[in-house]
Amino acid sequence: MDLKWPLVKGTLLLRAGEDGEEKKALQAAAEILQAGGRVAFPTETVYGLGANALDPEAVRGIFRAKRRPADNPLIVHLAALEQAGELAQNIPPAAVRLAKHFWPGPLTLILPKRGAVPGIVTAGLPSVAVRVPAHSLALKLLRTAGLPLAAPSANLSGHPSPTTAEHVLEDLAGSIEAVLDGGPCPIGVESTVLSFMFSPPALLRPGGVTLEMLEEVLGAKIQSPDLGNFKTDYTATPPAPGMKYRHYAPRAPLFLVEGAGPAQGRRLLALCTSLTARGLKIGLVVFAESQGIFPAPVLKVLSSRRDPATAAARLYGVLREMDAAGVDAIVVEGFEAAGLGGAVMNRLRKAAVQVIGAE
Ligand code: AMP
Ligand code: MG
């Protein structure tokens, strides 16, 4: 092992930013993965915590480090579409069409699994989640290691997902072998999850690839629990087991104020006033257009209301900054925006202890 890498509580920080460093960092990361260890790495969505998907012991290490419930399956990351056939079988032509169109990219496909995939990866389900990430370091790591990598987000279960190597270390230093530092993740929210275990296919988690984009390439309708057109009673048997857990949550309770215009502004103001009157130190997260709405002791601007991509990229970092500032409650101004805006709102609703003013 190259000793020039810094150790943070026993976790190697593999910096890949400077000239000549990248190759060595990738080699070190690949060797750890081949030996059954865990390496967190950047993707275009969030940092993933990777291990050899075909080695049940290595995958067990992911669940241990994250303290993730064993019934929540993992996404397997691949270097190329051609690899999907080694993990999945009876892949429908429509799934291949989507993969050809959106991979590498933030779309996870759930497909019938092959016997080669250990049960621990899929939490015993007959399906496996696969995707080819679009981050150059992730792709290089997958190619150098020569392995499919099971990689959920590299955070402690239930915490906001990590979008920088520092976030990963906050949660996992000392419990994983290494983190490959490739700077901040460009998208900032997790991949879209689409399941082909349902007909029509079911959107289980919104992300960078939107419902409209999927339907356009498919030339057919998709069902989604969020749209209320999902045929199965998914509250009894959640199609994505992860859906039943509270997610993405900072330490301080988060209140989400939905709606638009003056009505939303009034609700936001009333909530901030009443929490402050109770002696709570509030952290307020607003769009640039509402910066002056309340003199909160900690105020963070997410982005302009018209810029959901920046809101997505900054979301998890801002929630972590609120916890670092020691606030007692976080109040977030919601928005309805196209594209990534839907994914941002989905994460905020799951993180919230209370949603106010939903129509
Ligand atoms: P994470 O990797 O932490 O972003 O979470 C992965 C998401 O994909 C979770 O919501 C899982 O429940 C879901 N998932 C992974 N594999 C499957 C599968 N075989 N069937 C349904 N959902 C899955
Ligand atoms: Mg996660």
GROMACS .gro file of C-alpha atoms and ligand atoms in nm:
model
  383
    1MET     CA    1   0.000   0.000   0.000
    2ASP     CA    2   0.129   0.348  -0.085
    3LEU     CA    3   0.187   0.521   0.247
    4LYS     CA    4   0.162   0.875   0.115
    5TRP     CA    5  -0.219   0.872   0.133
    6PRO     CA    6  -0.354   1.038   0.448
    7LEU     CA    7  -0.542   0.818   0.694
    8VAL     CA    8  -0.855   0.954   0.863
    9LYS     CA    9  -0.930   0.740   1.170
   10GLY     CA   10  -0.792   0.443   0.978
   11THR     CA   11  -0.972   0.516   0.647
   12LEU     CA   12  -0.743   0.590   0.349
   13LEU     CA   13  -0.817   0.917   0.172
   14LEU     CA   14  -0.727   0.848  -0.192
   15ARG     CA   15  -0.700   1.187  -0.360
   16ALA     CA   16  -0.746   1.172  -0.733
   17GLY     CA   17  -0.740   1.543  -0.808
   18GLU     CA   18  -0.380   1.616  -0.902
   19ASP     CA   19  -0.171   1.508  -1.200
   20GLY     CA   20  -0.031   1.159  -1.177
   21GLU     CA   21  -0.230   1.086  -0.859
   22GLU     CA   22  -0.538   0.950  -1.027
   23LYS     CA   23  -0.385   0.632  -1.165
   24LYS     CA   24  -0.223   0.540  -0.833
   25ALA     CA   25  -0.542   0.618  -0.641
   26LEU     CA   26  -0.747   0.400  -0.877
   27GLN     CA   27  -0.496   0.116  -0.851
   28ALA     CA   28  -0.501   0.130  -0.470
   29ALA     CA   29  -0.883   0.141  -0.466
   30ALA     CA   30  -0.908  -0.152  -0.709
   31GLU     CA   31  -0.672  -0.363  -0.496
   32ILE     CA   32  -0.880  -0.301  -0.185
   33LEU     CA   33  -1.199  -0.399  -0.369
   34GLN     CA   34  -1.040  -0.713  -0.514
   35ALA     CA   35  -0.934  -0.812  -0.162
   36GLY     CA   36  -1.297  -0.788  -0.041
   37GLY     CA   37  -1.272  -0.437   0.111
   38ARG     CA   38  -1.495  -0.132   0.084
   39VAL     CA   39  -1.415   0.185  -0.109
   40ALA     CA   40  -1.641   0.490  -0.128
   41PHE     CA   41  -1.625   0.656  -0.471
   42PRO     CA   42  -1.784   0.951  -0.648
   43THR     CA   43  -2.063   0.906  -0.901
   44GLU     CA   44  -2.254   1.175  -1.088
   45THR     CA   45  -2.539   1.140  -0.834
   46VAL     CA   46  -2.386   1.092  -0.482
   47TYR     CA   47  -2.086   0.906  -0.336
   48GLY     CA   48  -2.137   0.528  -0.336
   49LEU     CA   49  -1.994   0.276  -0.090
   50GLY     CA   50  -1.860   0.003  -0.315
   51ALA     CA   51  -1.770  -0.362  -0.262
   52ASN     CA   52  -1.747  -0.667  -0.490
   53ALA     CA   53  -2.112  -0.749  -0.567
   54LEU     CA   54  -2.030  -1.117  -0.622
   55ASP     CA   55  -1.868  -1.163  -0.278
   56PRO     CA   56  -2.130  -1.198  -0.001
   57GLU     CA   57  -1.874  -1.128   0.276
   58ALA     CA   58  -1.763  -0.805   0.108
   59VAL     CA   59  -2.126  -0.698   0.068
   60ARG     CA   60  -2.195  -0.780   0.433
   61GLY     CA   61  -1.925  -0.521   0.511
   62ILE     CA   62  -2.133  -0.251   0.338
   63PHE     CA   63  -2.441  -0.326   0.552
   64ARG     CA   64  -2.224  -0.326   0.867
   65ALA     CA   65  -2.050   0.006   0.794
   66LYS     CA   66  -2.374   0.185   0.698
   67ARG     CA   67  -2.582   0.013   0.967
   68ARG     CA   68  -2.828  -0.051   0.685
   69PRO     CA   69  -3.126  -0.282   0.752
   70ALA     CA   70  -3.064  -0.618   0.580
   71ASP     CA   71  -3.400  -0.600   0.398
   72ASN     CA   72  -3.295  -0.294   0.194
   73PRO     CA   73  -3.123  -0.415  -0.126
   74LEU     CA   74  -2.828  -0.253  -0.304
   75ILE     CA   75  -2.772  -0.112  -0.652
   76VAL     CA   76  -2.501  -0.289  -0.852
   77HIS     CA   77  -2.281  -0.057  -1.058
   78LEU     CA   78  -2.143  -0.180  -1.390
   79ALA     CA   79  -1.874  -0.056  -1.630
   80ALA     CA   80  -2.093  -0.117  -1.939
   81LEU     CA   81  -2.436  -0.230  -2.054
   82GLU     CA   82  -2.288  -0.560  -2.183
   83GLN     CA   83  -2.217  -0.662  -1.820
   84ALA     CA   84  -2.587  -0.649  -1.728
   85GLY     CA   85  -2.643  -0.996  -1.874
   86GLU     CA   86  -2.406  -1.147  -1.615
   87LEU     CA   87  -2.632  -1.032  -1.330
   88ALA     CA   88  -2.979  -1.012  -1.484
   89GLN     CA   89  -3.178  -1.244  -1.712
   90ASN     CA   90  -3.481  -1.218  -1.940
   91ILE     CA   91  -3.405  -0.848  -1.981
   92PRO     CA   92  -3.705  -0.695  -2.162
   93PRO     CA   93  -3.625  -0.514  -2.491
   94ALA     CA   94  -3.777  -0.196  -2.345
   95ALA     CA   95  -3.520  -0.204  -2.063
   96VAL     CA   96  -3.238  -0.245  -2.314
   97ARG     CA   97  -3.373   0.053  -2.507
   98LEU     CA   98  -3.372   0.270  -2.195
   99ALA     CA   99  -3.024   0.152  -2.095
  100LYS     CA  100  -2.889   0.229  -2.442
  101HIS     CA  101  -3.041   0.575  -2.425
  102PHE     CA  102  -2.963   0.678  -2.066
  103TRP     CA  103  -2.645   0.486  -1.970
  104PRO     CA  104  -2.398   0.587  -1.855
  105GLY     CA  105  -2.630   0.797  -1.641
  106PRO     CA  106  -2.852   0.836  -1.332
  107LEU     CA  107  -3.103   0.559  -1.415
  108THR     CA  108  -3.124   0.234  -1.214
  109LEU     CA  109  -3.312  -0.058  -1.370
  110ILE     CA  110  -3.463  -0.340  -1.165
  111LEU     CA  111  -3.453  -0.667  -1.357
  112PRO     CA  112  -3.497  -1.040  -1.287
  113LYS     CA  113  -3.174  -1.157  -1.125
  114ARG     CA  114  -2.938  -1.441  -1.212
  115GLY     CA  115  -2.827  -1.702  -0.957
  116ALA     CA  116  -2.473  -1.553  -0.960
  117VAL     CA  117  -2.596  -1.251  -0.760
  118PRO     CA  118  -2.572  -1.326  -0.386
  119GLY     CA  119  -2.899  -1.300  -0.194
  120ILE     CA  120  -2.753  -1.042   0.044
  121VAL     CA  121  -2.721  -0.791  -0.246
  122THR     CA  122  -3.092  -0.814  -0.331
  123ALA     CA  123  -3.221  -0.872   0.023
  124GLY     CA  124  -3.353  -1.207  -0.097
  125LEU     CA  125  -3.561  -1.056  -0.379
  126PRO     CA  126  -3.578  -1.228  -0.719
  127SER     CA  127  -3.468  -0.899  -0.883
  128VAL     CA  128  -3.145  -0.702  -0.904
  129ALA     CA  129  -3.091  -0.326  -0.942
  130VAL     CA  130  -2.824  -0.226  -1.196
  131ARG     CA  131  -2.683   0.091  -1.347
  132VAL     CA  132  -2.380   0.227  -1.535
  133PRO     CA  133  -2.272   0.554  -1.369
  134ALA     CA  134  -2.167   0.856  -1.577
  135HIS     CA  135  -1.881   0.980  -1.354
  136SER     CA  136  -1.541   0.929  -1.519
  137LEU     CA  137  -1.371   0.819  -1.193
  138ALA     CA  138  -1.649   0.571  -1.116
  139LEU     CA  139  -1.618   0.421  -1.465
  140LYS     CA  140  -1.239   0.404  -1.438
  141LEU     CA  141  -1.266   0.235  -1.099
  142LEU     CA  142  -1.518  -0.021  -1.231
  143ARG     CA  143  -1.284  -0.097  -1.522
  144THR     CA  144  -0.966  -0.110  -1.311
  145ALA     CA  145  -1.123  -0.335  -1.048
  146GLY     CA  146  -1.288  -0.549  -1.317
  147LEU     CA  147  -1.579  -0.622  -1.082
  148PRO     CA  148  -1.946  -0.530  -1.058
  149LEU     CA  149  -1.969  -0.308  -0.749
  150ALA     CA  150  -2.264  -0.312  -0.510
  151ALA     CA  151  -2.277   0.050  -0.397
  152PRO     CA  152  -2.548   0.219  -0.193
  153SER     CA  153  -2.497   0.580  -0.090
  154ALA     CA  154  -2.187   0.613   0.131
  155ASN     CA  155  -2.362   0.756   0.438
  156LEU     CA  156  -2.489   0.609   0.764
  157SER     CA  157  -2.836   0.469   0.701
  158GLY     CA  158  -3.098   0.743   0.732
  159HIS     CA  159  -2.850   1.035   0.710
  160PRO     CA  160  -2.840   1.273   0.413
  161SER     CA  161  -2.648   1.116   0.123
  162PRO     CA  162  -2.286   1.231   0.080
  163THR     CA  163  -2.196   1.458  -0.209
  164THR     CA  164  -1.829   1.514  -0.111
  165ALA     CA  165  -1.551   1.290   0.028
  166GLU     CA  166  -1.569   1.496   0.350
  167HIS     CA  167  -1.934   1.397   0.395
  168VAL     CA  168  -1.835   1.030   0.354
  169LEU     CA  169  -1.567   1.064   0.621
  170GLU     CA  170  -1.809   1.240   0.860
  171ASP     CA  171  -2.024   0.926   0.858
  172LEU     CA  172  -1.788   0.638   0.782
  173ALA     CA  173  -1.426   0.724   0.877
  174GLY     CA  174  -1.291   0.427   1.068
  175SER     CA  175  -1.554   0.184   0.939
  176ILE     CA  176  -1.446   0.155   0.573
  177GLU     CA  177  -1.107   0.091   0.413
  178ALA     CA  178  -1.091   0.391   0.177
  179VAL     CA  179  -1.260   0.682   0.005
  180LEU     CA  180  -1.166   0.792  -0.346
  181ASP     CA  181  -1.191   1.172  -0.349
  182GLY     CA  182  -1.312   1.309  -0.681
  183GLY     CA  183  -1.458   1.638  -0.557
  184PRO     CA  184  -1.829   1.724  -0.533
  185CYS     CA  185  -2.091   1.517  -0.719
  186PRO     CA  186  -2.245   1.713  -1.009
  187ILE     CA  187  -2.610   1.602  -0.976
  188GLY     CA  188  -2.636   1.568  -0.598
  189VAL     CA  189  -2.946   1.345  -0.563
  190GLU     CA  190  -2.972   0.968  -0.611
  191SER     CA  191  -3.056   0.791  -0.938
  192THR     CA  192  -3.404   0.737  -1.078
  193VAL     CA  193  -3.517   0.379  -0.999
  194LEU     CA  194  -3.739   0.204  -1.256
  195SER     CA  195  -3.861  -0.153  -1.199
  196PHE     CA  196  -3.931  -0.396  -1.481
  197MET     CA  197  -4.075  -0.642  -1.226
  198PHE     CA  198  -4.408  -0.463  -1.286
  199SER     CA  199  -4.605  -0.416  -1.605
  200PRO     CA  200  -4.612  -0.139  -1.708
  201PRO     CA  201  -4.272  -0.061  -1.552
  202ALA     CA  202  -4.291   0.123  -1.220
  203LEU     CA  203  -4.104   0.439  -1.122
  204LEU     CA  204  -3.994   0.368  -0.763
  205ARG     CA  205  -3.774   0.672  -0.703
  206PRO     CA  206  -3.762   0.998  -0.900
  207GLY     CA  207  -3.418   1.127  -0.998
  208GLY     CA  208  -3.221   1.296  -1.271
  209VAL     CA  209  -3.397   1.100  -1.545
  210THR     CA  210  -3.759   1.214  -1.522
  211LEU     CA  211  -4.083   1.027  -1.587
  212GLU     CA  212  -4.138   1.233  -1.902
  213MET     CA  213  -3.792   1.145  -2.036
  214LEU     CA  214  -3.853   0.774  -1.970
  215GLU     CA  215  -4.199   0.771  -2.129
  216GLU     CA  216  -4.070   0.951  -2.434
  217VAL     CA  217  -3.800   0.691  -2.502
  218LEU     CA  218  -4.031   0.400  -2.413
  219GLY     CA  219  -4.321   0.533  -2.616
  220ALA     CA  220  -4.547   0.402  -2.337
  221LYS     CA  221  -4.685   0.501  -1.997
  222ILE     CA  222  -4.511   0.421  -1.670
  223GLN     CA  223  -4.686   0.362  -1.337
  224SER     CA  224  -4.573   0.531  -1.017
  225PRO     CA  225  -4.685   0.531  -0.653
  226ASP     CA  226  -4.624   0.909  -0.656
  227LEU     CA  227  -4.873   0.951  -0.941
  228GLY     CA  228  -5.136   0.747  -0.760
  229ASN     CA  229  -5.170   0.511  -1.058
  230PHE     CA  230  -4.978   0.221  -0.907
  231LYS     CA  231  -5.187  -0.095  -0.924
  232THR     CA  232  -5.023  -0.292  -0.645
  233ASP     CA  233  -5.090  -0.201  -0.283
  234TYR     CA  234  -4.733  -0.098  -0.223
  235THR     CA  235  -4.788   0.004   0.138
  236ALA     CA  236  -4.833  -0.365   0.223
  237THR     CA  237  -4.537  -0.489   0.018
  238PRO     CA  238  -4.313  -0.200  -0.084
  239PRO     CA  239  -4.174  -0.270  -0.433
  240ALA     CA  240  -3.850  -0.091  -0.336
  241PRO     CA  241  -3.794  -0.192   0.024
  242GLY     CA  242  -3.602   0.131   0.080
  243MET     CA  243  -3.925   0.327   0.036
  244LYS     CA  244  -4.056   0.234   0.378
  245TYR     CA  245  -3.765   0.388   0.570
  246ARG     CA  246  -3.732   0.750   0.674
  247HIS     CA  247  -3.454   0.877   0.456
  248TYR     CA  248  -3.212   1.152   0.386
  249ALA     CA  249  -3.276   1.310   0.725
  250PRO     CA  250  -3.053   1.555   0.910
  251ARG     CA  251  -3.026   1.531   1.291
  252ALA     CA  252  -3.250   1.832   1.358
  253PRO     CA  253  -3.622   1.787   1.276
  254LEU     CA  254  -3.702   1.920   0.930
  255PHE     CA  255  -4.025   2.106   0.850
  256LEU     CA  256  -4.113   2.141   0.484
  257VAL     CA  257  -4.340   2.427   0.381
  258GLU     CA  258  -4.505   2.356   0.048
  259GLY     CA  259  -4.729   2.561  -0.178
  260ALA     CA  260  -4.650   2.877  -0.372
  261GLY     CA  261  -4.685   3.252  -0.367
  262PRO     CA  262  -4.807   3.463  -0.074
  263ALA     CA  263  -4.986   3.169   0.096
  264GLN     CA  264  -4.660   2.975   0.118
  265GLY     CA  265  -4.478   3.286   0.243
  266ARG     CA  266  -4.737   3.334   0.521
  267ARG     CA  267  -4.706   2.970   0.632
  268LEU     CA  268  -4.327   2.993   0.634
  269LEU     CA  269  -4.333   3.310   0.840
  270ALA     CA  270  -4.590   3.172   1.088
  271LEU     CA  271  -4.387   2.854   1.142
  272CYS     CA  272  -4.055   3.038   1.186
  273THR     CA  273  -4.217   3.279   1.431
  274SER     CA  274  -4.376   3.007   1.642
  275LEU     CA  275  -4.062   2.788   1.657
  276THR     CA  276  -3.852   3.092   1.751
  277ALA     CA  277  -4.106   3.192   2.018
  278ARG     CA  278  -4.058   2.848   2.171
  279GLY     CA  279  -3.688   2.933   2.215
  280LEU     CA  280  -3.565   2.710   1.931
  281LYS     CA  281  -3.265   2.808   1.718
  282ILE     CA  282  -3.395   2.765   1.366
  283GLY     CA  283  -3.208   2.704   1.044
  284LEU     CA  284  -3.395   2.835   0.742
  285VAL     CA  285  -3.339   2.704   0.389
  286VAL     CA  286  -3.495   2.924   0.121
  287PHE     CA  287  -3.468   3.015  -0.244
  288ALA     CA  288  -3.281   3.331  -0.344
  289GLU     CA  289  -3.616   3.503  -0.415
  290SER     CA  290  -3.719   3.476  -0.044
  291GLN     CA  291  -3.390   3.560   0.130
  292GLY     CA  292  -3.531   3.841   0.339
  293ILE     CA  293  -3.844   3.661   0.459
  294PHE     CA  294  -3.734   3.593   0.819
  295PRO     CA  295  -3.421   3.687   1.017
  296ALA     CA  296  -3.327   3.329   1.108
  297PRO     CA  297  -3.002   3.285   1.305
  298VAL     CA  298  -2.883   3.039   1.039
  299LEU     CA  299  -2.997   3.107   0.683
  300LYS     CA  300  -2.895   2.913   0.371
  301VAL     CA  301  -2.996   2.993   0.016
  302LEU     CA  302  -3.040   2.678  -0.190
  303SER     CA  303  -3.059   2.834  -0.538
  304SER     CA  304  -3.294   3.041  -0.747
  305ARG     CA  305  -3.645   2.890  -0.768
  306ARG     CA  306  -3.585   2.855  -1.141
  307ASP     CA  307  -3.266   2.651  -1.098
  308PRO     CA  308  -3.356   2.301  -0.973
  309ALA     CA  309  -3.020   2.159  -1.086
  310THR     CA  310  -2.833   2.383  -0.841
  311ALA     CA  311  -3.092   2.308  -0.569
  312ALA     CA  312  -3.027   1.934  -0.618
  313ALA     CA  313  -2.649   1.973  -0.617
  314ARG     CA  314  -2.656   2.177  -0.293
  315LEU     CA  315  -2.939   2.004  -0.102
  316TYR     CA  316  -2.755   1.741   0.105
  317GLY     CA  317  -2.455   1.965   0.177
  318VAL     CA  318  -2.686   2.238   0.309
  319LEU     CA  319  -2.869   1.990   0.538
  320ARG     CA  320  -2.534   1.874   0.678
  321GLU     CA  321  -2.425   2.238   0.729
  322MET     CA  322  -2.744   2.296   0.931
  323ASP     CA  323  -2.655   2.008   1.163
  324ALA     CA  324  -2.297   2.139   1.191
  325ALA     CA  325  -2.439   2.481   1.292
  326GLY     CA  326  -2.624   2.312   1.579
  327VAL     CA  327  -2.976   2.429   1.492
  328ASP     CA  328  -3.275   2.284   1.682
  329ALA     CA  329  -3.510   2.278   1.382
  330ILE     CA  330  -3.474   2.317   1.006
  331VAL     CA  331  -3.742   2.497   0.805
  332VAL     CA  332  -3.729   2.444   0.429
  333GLU     CA  333  -3.916   2.636   0.160
  334GLY     CA  334  -4.054   2.388  -0.094
  335PHE     CA  335  -4.101   2.442  -0.465
  336GLU     CA  336  -4.252   2.266  -0.759
  337ALA     CA  337  -4.020   2.271  -1.052
  338ALA     CA  338  -3.966   2.056  -1.355
  339GLY     CA  339  -3.685   1.806  -1.394
  340LEU     CA  340  -3.469   1.763  -1.086
  341GLY     CA  341  -3.714   1.972  -0.882
  342GLY     CA  342  -3.936   1.666  -0.845
  343ALA     CA  343  -3.645   1.460  -0.711
  344VAL     CA  344  -3.550   1.736  -0.465
  345MET     CA  345  -3.907   1.756  -0.331
  346ASN     CA  346  -3.930   1.375  -0.303
  347ARG     CA  347  -3.616   1.370  -0.083
  348LEU     CA  348  -3.738   1.663   0.130
  349ARG     CA  349  -4.078   1.500   0.190
  350LYS     CA  350  -3.903   1.184   0.311
  351ALA     CA  351  -3.663   1.381   0.531
  352ALA     CA  352  -3.941   1.590   0.689
  353VAL     CA  353  -4.104   1.524   1.027
  354GLN     CA  354  -4.389   1.744   0.906
  355VAL     CA  355  -4.503   1.873   0.567
  356ILE     CA  356  -4.706   2.193   0.588
  357GLY     CA  357  -4.945   2.326   0.327
  358ALA     CA  358  -4.941   2.038   0.081
  359GLU     CA  359  -5.234   2.086  -0.156
  360AMP     P1  360  -2.939   0.358  -0.228
  360AMP     O1  361  -2.840   0.275  -0.304
  360AMP     O2  362  -2.907   0.372  -0.084
  360AMP     O3  363  -2.959   0.488  -0.297
  360AMP     O4  364  -3.077   0.279  -0.236
  360AMP     C1  365  -3.110   0.196  -0.342
  360AMP     C2  366  -3.259   0.196  -0.365
  360AMP     O5  367  -3.290   0.098  -0.466
  360AMP     C3  368  -3.336   0.157  -0.240
  360AMP     O6  369  -3.456   0.232  -0.231
  360AMP     C4  370  -3.364   0.011  -0.263
  360AMP     O7  371  -3.478  -0.034  -0.192
  360AMP     C5  372  -3.385   0.005  -0.415
  360AMP     N1  373  -3.355  -0.129  -0.468
  360AMP     C6  374  -3.236  -0.187  -0.483
  360AMP     N2  375  -3.250  -0.312  -0.532
  360AMP     C7  376  -3.381  -0.333  -0.550
  360AMP     C8  377  -3.460  -0.443  -0.596
  360AMP     N3  378  -3.406  -0.558  -0.637
  360AMP     N4  379  -3.594  -0.427  -0.600
  360AMP     C9  380  -3.650  -0.311  -0.562
  360AMP     N5  381  -3.582  -0.206  -0.516
  360AMP    C10  382  -3.449  -0.214  -0.509
  361MG      MG  383  -2.907   0.571   0.032
   0.00000   0.00000   0.00000
